[in-house]
Short mmCIF file of C-alpha atoms and ligand atoms in Angstrom, two decimals:
data_model
loop_
_atom_site.label_atom_id
_atom_site.label_comp_id
_atom_site.label_asym_id
_atom_site.label_seq_id
_atom_site.Cartn_x
_atom_site.Cartn_y
_atom_site.Cartn_z
CA MET A 1 -23.65 70.00 73.36
CA GLY A 2 -21.13 69.72 75.59
CA ALA A 3 -17.21 70.26 74.53
CA GLU A 4 -16.69 66.72 73.83
CA SER A 5 -18.96 66.84 70.54
CA VAL A 6 -19.01 70.37 69.40
CA ARG A 7 -16.81 70.22 66.46
CA GLU A 8 -15.94 73.49 64.21
CA ASP A 9 -16.27 71.06 61.30
CA HIS A 10 -19.94 69.91 61.52
CA PRO A 11 -21.65 68.74 60.41
CA VAL A 12 -20.88 65.28 62.15
CA VAL A 13 -21.38 62.57 59.86
CA MET A 14 -23.80 59.61 62.21
CA GLY A 15 -23.13 56.16 60.91
CA ILE A 16 -26.19 53.67 60.96
CA LEU A 17 -25.24 50.55 62.59
CA ASN A 18 -28.73 48.41 62.63
CA VAL A 19 -28.56 44.93 64.16
CA THR A 20 -31.70 43.99 63.38
CA PRO A 21 -33.30 41.69 61.62
CA ASP A 22 -35.83 43.77 59.64
CA SER A 23 -34.81 47.19 59.64
CA PHE A 24 -35.80 49.04 56.23
CA SER A 25 -31.93 49.11 54.15
CA ASP A 26 -29.73 46.98 56.12
CA GLY A 27 -31.80 45.31 58.21
CA GLY A 28 -30.66 41.74 58.99
CA ARG A 29 -27.22 42.49 57.52
CA TYR A 30 -25.40 42.72 60.82
CA ALA A 31 -27.32 40.77 63.35
CA ASP A 32 -24.25 38.72 63.89
CA VAL A 33 -22.39 40.84 66.94
CA ASP A 34 -18.88 39.91 65.45
CA ALA A 35 -20.42 41.25 61.49
CA ALA A 36 -22.18 44.13 63.31
CA ILE A 37 -18.75 45.29 65.02
CA GLU A 38 -16.60 45.10 61.87
CA HIS A 39 -18.68 47.07 60.51
CA GLY A 40 -19.16 49.38 62.65
CA ILE A 41 -15.58 49.96 62.83
CA ALA A 42 -15.42 50.27 59.15
CA LEU A 43 -18.14 53.15 59.54
CA GLN A 44 -15.81 55.13 61.90
CA GLN A 45 -12.57 54.59 59.78
CA GLY A 46 -14.90 55.84 56.54
CA GLY A 47 -15.22 58.81 58.24
CA ALA A 48 -18.35 58.70 60.81
CA ASP A 49 -17.82 60.52 63.61
CA ILE A 50 -20.61 58.79 66.19
CA VAL A 51 -21.47 55.07 65.01
CA ASP A 52 -25.53 55.00 65.60
CA VAL A 53 -26.93 51.50 66.53
CA GLY A 54 -30.18 50.32 67.40
CA GLY A 55 -31.90 46.69 67.71
CA GLU A 56 -35.22 47.45 66.90
CA SER A 57 -36.36 48.87 63.14
CA THR A 58 -39.05 51.38 63.38
CA ARG A 59 -39.62 50.95 59.69
CA PRO A 60 -43.36 51.79 58.80
CA GLY A 61 -46.10 49.30 60.12
CA ALA A 62 -42.33 47.20 61.85
CA GLU A 63 -43.94 45.04 65.40
CA ARG A 64 -42.12 45.57 68.57
CA VAL A 65 -39.79 43.49 69.92
CA ASP A 66 -39.27 43.63 73.92
CA ALA A 67 -36.98 45.09 75.60
CA ALA A 68 -34.60 42.04 76.32
CA THR A 69 -34.67 41.56 73.11
CA GLU A 70 -33.44 44.93 71.92
CA ALA A 71 -31.02 45.06 75.07
CA GLY A 72 -29.80 41.96 74.14
CA ARG A 73 -28.71 42.59 70.12
CA VAL A 74 -27.22 46.19 70.88
CA VAL A 75 -25.45 45.56 74.64
CA PRO A 76 -22.35 43.00 73.10
CA VAL A 77 -22.26 45.09 69.92
CA ILE A 78 -21.79 48.34 72.08
CA ALA A 79 -19.39 46.88 74.13
CA GLY A 80 -16.72 45.72 71.41
CA LEU A 81 -17.55 48.89 69.50
CA ALA A 82 -16.16 50.78 72.55
CA ALA A 83 -13.13 48.61 72.88
CA ALA A 84 -11.89 49.42 69.48
CA GLY A 85 -12.22 52.99 70.83
CA VAL A 86 -15.43 53.45 68.65
CA ARG A 87 -18.09 56.76 70.10
CA MET A 88 -21.84 55.96 69.62
CA SER A 89 -25.37 56.59 70.24
CA ILE A 90 -28.29 54.10 71.37
CA ASP A 91 -31.28 54.35 69.10
CA THR A 92 -33.64 53.26 71.74
CA THR A 93 -37.06 54.79 72.95
CA ARG A 94 -36.20 52.43 76.20
CA ALA A 95 -35.04 53.99 79.43
CA SER A 96 -33.43 50.87 80.65
CA VAL A 97 -32.09 49.78 76.92
CA ALA A 98 -30.93 53.27 76.68
CA ALA A 99 -29.59 52.75 80.25
CA ALA A 100 -27.66 49.28 79.85
CA ALA A 101 -26.50 50.80 76.38
CA LEU A 102 -24.76 53.54 78.31
CA THR A 103 -23.07 51.53 80.58
CA ALA A 104 -21.47 49.70 77.97
CA GLY A 105 -19.99 52.42 76.46
CA ALA A 106 -22.47 54.65 73.95
CA THR A 107 -22.34 57.96 74.59
CA VAL A 108 -24.90 59.82 73.24
CA ILE A 109 -29.07 58.31 73.38
CA ASN A 110 -30.76 58.90 70.08
CA ASP A 111 -34.61 58.75 71.29
CA VAL A 112 -36.60 58.25 68.35
CA SER A 113 -39.74 59.33 69.74
CA GLY A 114 -38.13 62.21 72.24
CA GLY A 115 -38.91 61.17 75.29
CA LEU A 116 -42.29 60.55 74.94
CA ALA A 117 -42.37 56.75 74.35
CA ASP A 118 -41.10 56.12 77.93
CA PRO A 119 -41.07 58.91 80.52
CA ALA A 120 -37.66 57.29 82.85
CA MET A 121 -35.52 58.64 79.52
CA ALA A 122 -35.42 62.40 80.32
CA GLY A 123 -33.69 60.46 84.53
CA VAL A 124 -31.97 58.81 82.36
CA ALA A 125 -30.17 61.65 80.45
CA ALA A 126 -30.48 63.61 83.44
CA ASP A 127 -28.28 61.31 85.25
CA ALA A 128 -26.03 60.07 82.91
CA GLY A 129 -25.36 64.48 81.66
CA CYS A 130 -24.92 62.84 78.34
CA PRO A 131 -26.37 64.06 74.78
CA TRP A 132 -30.30 63.22 73.58
CA ILE A 133 -31.52 63.38 70.28
CA LEU A 134 -35.11 64.34 70.29
CA MET A 135 -36.88 62.97 67.14
CA HIS A 136 -40.50 64.55 66.32
CA TRP A 137 -42.47 61.39 66.62
CA ARG A 138 -46.35 60.78 67.23
CA GLY A 139 -46.23 57.11 67.63
CA HIS A 140 -45.26 53.81 67.04
CA SER A 141 -44.37 52.51 63.99
CA ARG A 142 -47.17 50.32 63.76
CA ARG A 143 -49.96 53.18 63.34
CA MET A 144 -47.69 56.38 62.69
CA ASN A 145 -48.86 56.68 59.17
CA GLU A 146 -52.11 57.48 60.56
CA LEU A 147 -50.78 60.19 62.51
CA ALA A 148 -49.45 62.44 59.08
CA ILE A 149 -52.13 64.86 59.87
CA TYR A 150 -50.70 68.69 60.32
CA ARG A 151 -51.87 71.89 59.88
CA ASN A 152 -48.69 73.33 59.03
CA VAL A 153 -46.14 70.31 59.23
CA VAL A 154 -42.96 72.71 59.79
CA GLU A 155 -45.02 74.97 62.83
CA ASP A 156 -46.40 71.90 64.47
CA VAL A 157 -43.38 69.56 64.13
CA ARG A 158 -41.15 72.75 65.96
CA ASP A 159 -43.89 73.40 68.24
CA GLU A 160 -44.08 69.72 69.61
CA LEU A 161 -40.19 69.62 69.32
CA LEU A 162 -40.29 72.65 71.61
CA GLN A 163 -42.84 70.78 74.21
CA ARG A 164 -40.59 67.37 73.60
CA VAL A 165 -37.51 70.17 74.74
CA ASP A 166 -39.51 71.59 77.76
CA GLU A 167 -40.91 68.01 79.39
CA ALA A 168 -36.48 67.27 78.96
CA VAL A 169 -35.93 70.13 80.51
CA GLY A 170 -38.48 70.21 83.20
CA GLY A 171 -37.33 66.35 83.94
CA GLY A 172 -33.85 67.98 85.07
CA VAL A 173 -31.90 67.44 81.52
CA ASP A 174 -29.70 70.40 80.83
CA PRO A 175 -30.71 72.40 77.13
CA GLY A 176 -27.43 72.16 76.73
CA ARG A 177 -27.20 68.77 75.79
CA ILE A 178 -30.46 68.31 73.72
CA VAL A 179 -30.45 67.73 70.06
CA LEU A 180 -33.68 67.87 67.54
CA ASP A 181 -34.29 65.78 64.74
CA PRO A 182 -37.39 66.64 62.50
CA GLY A 183 -38.01 62.88 62.07
CA LEU A 184 -38.08 62.15 58.60
CA GLY A 185 -40.67 59.69 57.11
CA PHE A 186 -42.15 59.42 60.90
CA ALA A 187 -45.68 59.98 60.59
CA LYS A 188 -44.68 62.14 57.78
CA ASN A 189 -45.75 62.22 53.77
CA ALA A 190 -43.65 62.45 51.13
CA ASP A 191 -45.04 66.16 50.71
CA HIS A 192 -43.98 66.55 54.94
CA ASN A 193 -40.81 65.86 54.62
CA TRP A 194 -39.83 67.91 51.20
CA ALA A 195 -41.73 70.68 53.62
CA LEU A 196 -39.53 70.12 56.61
CA THR A 197 -36.10 69.34 54.30
CA ARG A 198 -36.21 72.85 52.52
CA HIS A 199 -37.57 74.70 56.02
CA LEU A 200 -34.32 73.37 58.19
CA ASP A 201 -34.10 77.42 58.81
CA VAL A 202 -37.08 77.42 60.90
CA LEU A 203 -35.59 74.19 63.05
CA ILE A 204 -32.14 76.47 63.07
CA ASP A 205 -33.46 79.43 64.70
CA LEU A 206 -34.53 77.98 67.42
CA GLY A 207 -30.88 77.49 68.91
CA PHE A 208 -30.77 73.07 69.46
CA PRO A 209 -28.20 71.67 67.28
CA ILE A 210 -30.61 70.27 65.10
CA LEU A 211 -29.89 66.18 63.27
CA PHE A 212 -30.60 65.90 59.39
CA ALA A 213 -31.89 62.46 58.89
CA ALA A 214 -32.81 61.34 55.23
CA SER A 215 -30.78 58.74 54.13
CA ARG A 216 -32.00 56.16 51.86
CA LYS A 217 -35.67 57.25 52.74
CA THR A 218 -39.39 56.52 51.14
CA TYR A 219 -39.70 60.21 50.06
CA LEU A 220 -36.57 59.53 47.75
CA GLY A 221 -37.09 56.48 46.53
CA ARG A 222 -40.92 58.36 46.02
CA LEU A 223 -39.02 61.47 43.58
CA LEU A 224 -37.18 58.44 41.69
CA ALA A 225 -39.41 56.57 40.82
CA ALA A 226 -40.09 54.42 37.26
CA PRO A 227 -42.40 55.84 35.27
CA ASP A 228 -44.93 52.98 36.65
CA ALA A 229 -44.19 55.00 39.98
CA THR A 230 -42.60 52.33 41.50
CA PRO A 231 -40.50 53.71 44.22
CA ARG A 232 -36.59 53.55 43.75
CA PRO A 233 -35.46 50.84 45.39
CA VAL A 234 -34.05 51.42 49.58
CA ASP A 235 -30.06 50.52 47.82
CA GLU A 236 -30.45 52.53 44.47
CA ARG A 237 -30.96 56.06 46.52
CA GLU A 238 -27.85 56.75 47.57
CA ALA A 239 -26.66 59.47 44.98
CA ALA A 240 -30.09 61.74 46.24
CA THR A 241 -29.41 60.95 49.80
CA LEU A 242 -26.11 62.82 48.95
CA ALA A 243 -27.33 65.63 47.43
CA THR A 244 -30.18 66.14 50.84
CA SER A 245 -27.00 65.65 52.66
CA VAL A 246 -25.16 68.60 51.21
CA LEU A 247 -28.23 70.69 51.00
CA ALA A 248 -28.21 70.02 54.99
CA ALA A 249 -25.29 71.30 55.56
CA ALA A 250 -24.99 74.17 54.17
CA ALA A 251 -28.54 74.76 55.86
CA GLY A 252 -26.51 74.59 59.01
CA VAL A 253 -26.96 71.49 60.40
CA TRP A 254 -25.72 69.91 63.47
CA GLY A 255 -25.48 66.60 62.44
CA ILE A 256 -25.91 64.06 59.22
CA ARG A 257 -27.41 60.38 59.42
CA VAL A 258 -26.16 58.23 57.21
CA HIS A 259 -25.94 54.46 55.46
CA ASP A 260 -22.66 55.12 53.50
CA VAL A 261 -20.24 57.50 55.50
CA ARG A 262 -17.16 57.41 52.95
CA ALA A 263 -19.78 58.62 50.31
CA THR A 264 -21.16 61.98 52.45
CA ALA A 265 -17.34 62.04 53.78
CA ASP A 266 -16.83 62.54 50.34
CA ALA A 267 -19.57 65.18 49.37
CA LEU A 268 -19.38 67.18 52.71
CA ALA A 269 -15.30 67.07 51.72
CA VAL A 270 -16.49 68.54 48.15
CA TRP A 271 -18.94 71.04 49.63
CA ARG A 272 -16.03 72.27 52.30
CA ALA A 273 -13.80 72.43 49.52
CA SER A 274 -16.20 74.94 47.36
CA GLY A 275 -15.81 77.27 50.87
CA ALA A 276 -18.85 75.96 52.56
CA PRO A 277 -21.55 77.63 50.68
CA LYS A 278 -24.56 78.28 52.51
CA ILE A 279 -27.93 78.18 51.22
CA LYS A 280 -29.75 81.51 50.77
CA THR A 281 -32.87 80.48 53.15
CA GLY A 282 -34.87 83.58 52.23
CA ARG A 283 -34.93 84.04 55.62
CA SER A 284 -35.46 87.84 55.83
CA ASN A 285 -38.53 87.15 52.54
CA ARG A 286 -40.43 85.15 55.07
CA SER A 287 -43.91 87.67 55.58
CA GLY A 288 -43.32 89.99 58.26
CA SER A 289 -43.38 89.10 62.04
CA SER A 290 -45.34 85.42 62.22
CA GLY A 291 -42.69 83.90 60.70
CA ARG A 292 -44.76 81.62 59.36
CA ALA A 293 -43.21 78.09 57.31
CA GLU A 294 -45.04 78.08 54.04
CA GLU A 295 -45.19 74.19 53.23
N1 LIG B 301 -34.88 57.31 61.64
C1 LIG B 301 -34.60 55.98 61.43
C2 LIG B 301 -33.77 55.16 63.04
N2 LIG B 301 -33.36 56.05 64.25
N3 LIG B 301 -33.06 58.09 64.73
C3 LIG B 301 -33.24 59.49 64.48
N4 LIG B 301 -32.53 60.15 65.22
N5 LIG B 301 -33.82 60.13 63.43
C4 LIG B 301 -33.99 59.57 62.44
O1 LIG B 301 -34.78 59.83 61.43
C5 LIG B 301 -34.24 58.13 62.32
C6 LIG B 301 -33.68 58.01 63.68
C7 LIG B 301 -35.14 54.73 60.51
O2 LIG B 301 -35.06 53.92 60.23
P1 LIG B 301 -32.89 53.33 59.56
O3 LIG B 301 -32.56 53.14 61.18
O4 LIG B 301 -32.93 52.44 58.55
O5 LIG B 301 -32.69 54.74 59.08
#
């Protein structure tokens, strides 16, 4: 990413602000513009480097809203937060919504479809010259669970992300503005998510900044399930989220996207005070030159 966003003290913390009635963790809480702006400012004060504003839920099975509804949710919030000096990304798969959000004051595009959902997105990112987060994605939320079929999830995600990079660069996007994200929970089951969490080094080795976004996701809820297999409720997954955030920081990710920025900032402060120890990736132990990631 450009000089504006590359920092010594990685990872950057991206605070989640969903202006939606139905997102899996904070849906409905910030549907009102003033409440959303207030929460965005609180996220910044709590330690968010970027507030990620989204107007369409991407939880599994979610129905889509139209572009006007999505833009109508996010633009007033982005304008209000820009006036308050908050740095923001726009979480959208639509070029028109991204363009409106950039005009209103967002400075980063967070596209969970990695440019696949809207062919016009590359042009918006290229024209704006802004950072563009390309997440690994195979289809919209309504049908993504049926697309969770991989030969080797780590290698397939890596290869499909590289295809997205090629297409973005072919569309005029500066490769130095691209961030990649494995897309935890998007067309992935719990085993897929754990394999990607374990092998962040494979994505980091691509040389692009990596965003890690495990916050409160279902695979953590399943890990912490009750004896009757009921997943841990969404708002009781914070300690597990913090553990993943520190592990991702130690693996060398560029950014971490979370709901609770204050707790994340605290956990990262402990990691830094301990000398920011790195995870030993075992890279040298991987078999020969194939570099094949084991699941
Ligand atoms: N996950 C959600 C939404 N946006 N953006 C990126 N880059 N990566 C993600 O994994 C991701 C995302 C899922 O919903 P949430 O906003 O409720 O966490």
